[in-house]
Short mmCIF file of C-alpha atoms in Angstrom, two decimals:
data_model
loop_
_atom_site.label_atom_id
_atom_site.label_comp_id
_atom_site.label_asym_id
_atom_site.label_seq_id
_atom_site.Cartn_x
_atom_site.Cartn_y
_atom_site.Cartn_z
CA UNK H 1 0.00 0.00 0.00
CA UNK H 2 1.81 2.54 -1.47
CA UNK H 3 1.12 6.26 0.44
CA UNK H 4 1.59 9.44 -2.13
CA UNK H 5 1.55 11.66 0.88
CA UNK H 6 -0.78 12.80 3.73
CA UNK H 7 -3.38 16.11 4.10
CA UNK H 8 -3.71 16.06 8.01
CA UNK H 9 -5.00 12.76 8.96
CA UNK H 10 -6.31 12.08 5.05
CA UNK H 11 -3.70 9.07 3.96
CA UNK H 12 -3.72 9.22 0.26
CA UNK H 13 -2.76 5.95 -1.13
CA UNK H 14 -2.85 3.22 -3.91
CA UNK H 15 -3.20 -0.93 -3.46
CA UNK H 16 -0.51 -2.25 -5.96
CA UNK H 17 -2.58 -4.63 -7.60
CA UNK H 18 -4.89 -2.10 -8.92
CA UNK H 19 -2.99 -0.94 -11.87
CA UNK H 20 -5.46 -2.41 -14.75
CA UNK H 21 -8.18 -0.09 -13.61
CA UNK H 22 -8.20 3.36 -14.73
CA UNK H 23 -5.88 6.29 -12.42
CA UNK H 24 -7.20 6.67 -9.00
CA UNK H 25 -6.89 7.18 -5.22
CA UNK H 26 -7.81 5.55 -2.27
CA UNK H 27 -7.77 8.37 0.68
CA UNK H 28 -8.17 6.88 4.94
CA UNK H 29 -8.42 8.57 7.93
CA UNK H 30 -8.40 7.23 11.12
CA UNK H 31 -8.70 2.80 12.10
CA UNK H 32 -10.71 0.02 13.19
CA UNK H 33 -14.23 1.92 13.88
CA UNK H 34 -13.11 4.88 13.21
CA UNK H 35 -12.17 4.76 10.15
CA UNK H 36 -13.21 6.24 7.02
CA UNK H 37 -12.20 4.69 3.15
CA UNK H 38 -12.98 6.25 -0.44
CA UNK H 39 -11.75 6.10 -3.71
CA UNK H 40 -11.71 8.89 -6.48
CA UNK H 41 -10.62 9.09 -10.16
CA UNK H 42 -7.80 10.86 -11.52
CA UNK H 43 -9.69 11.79 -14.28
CA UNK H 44 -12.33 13.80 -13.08
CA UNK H 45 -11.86 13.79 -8.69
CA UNK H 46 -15.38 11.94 -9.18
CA UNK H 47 -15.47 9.72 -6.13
CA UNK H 48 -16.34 5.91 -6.39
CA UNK H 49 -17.31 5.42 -2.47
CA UNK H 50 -16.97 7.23 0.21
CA UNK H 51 -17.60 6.09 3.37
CA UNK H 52 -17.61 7.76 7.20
CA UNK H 53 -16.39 11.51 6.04
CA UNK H 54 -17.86 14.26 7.21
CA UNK H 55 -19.17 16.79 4.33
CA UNK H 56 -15.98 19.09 4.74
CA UNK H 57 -13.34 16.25 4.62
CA UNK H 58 -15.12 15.21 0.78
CA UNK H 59 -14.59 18.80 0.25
CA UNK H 60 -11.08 18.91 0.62
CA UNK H 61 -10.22 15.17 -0.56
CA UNK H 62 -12.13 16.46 -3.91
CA UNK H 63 -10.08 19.75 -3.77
CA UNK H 64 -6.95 18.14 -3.00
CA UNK H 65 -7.35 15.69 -5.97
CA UNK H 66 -8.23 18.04 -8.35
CA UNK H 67 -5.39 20.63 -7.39
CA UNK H 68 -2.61 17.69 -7.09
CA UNK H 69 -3.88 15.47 -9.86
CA UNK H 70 -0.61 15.66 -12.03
CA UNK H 71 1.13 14.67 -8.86
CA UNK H 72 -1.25 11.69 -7.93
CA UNK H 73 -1.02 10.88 -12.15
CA UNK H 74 2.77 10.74 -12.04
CA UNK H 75 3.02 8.54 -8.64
CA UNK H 76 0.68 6.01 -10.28
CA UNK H 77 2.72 5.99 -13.47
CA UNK H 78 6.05 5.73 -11.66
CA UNK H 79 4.36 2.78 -9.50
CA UNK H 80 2.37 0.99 -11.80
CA UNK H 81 5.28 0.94 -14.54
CA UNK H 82 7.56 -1.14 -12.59
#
């Protein structure tokens, strides 16, 4: 589980066998109970599921996608060509 990097307690993060879907993100915060999971595309910050964020953590997960998408692109290139 490969982290790109971290916005507070948002984990931003890939699952290495994932690399025949299209470009995403998975983002966590927190464990166990706790814990909140989603995953967005690349392509468009859409989000697939998000589950256990409150409204203004979507806002910045979908903000921080959007704004550091070439980033989050080039990490899952560099990982997923190996």
């Amino acid at each position: 589980m490969p982290v790109v990097f971290r916005v507070g307690s948002l984990v931003f993060y890939f699952y290495s066998n994932e690399g025949n879907e299209p470009p995403h993100i998975h983002v966590r915060k927190g464990k166990g109970e706790n814990e909140s999971v989603g995953k967005w595309w690349l392509a468009d910050g859409s989000s697939v599921f998000a589950e256990g964020f409150t409204n203004a953590e979507l806002r910045t997960i979908r903000s921080t996608v959007l704004t550091r998408r070439q980033e989050l692109i080039d990490a899952w290139n560099t990982h997923f060509s190996n």
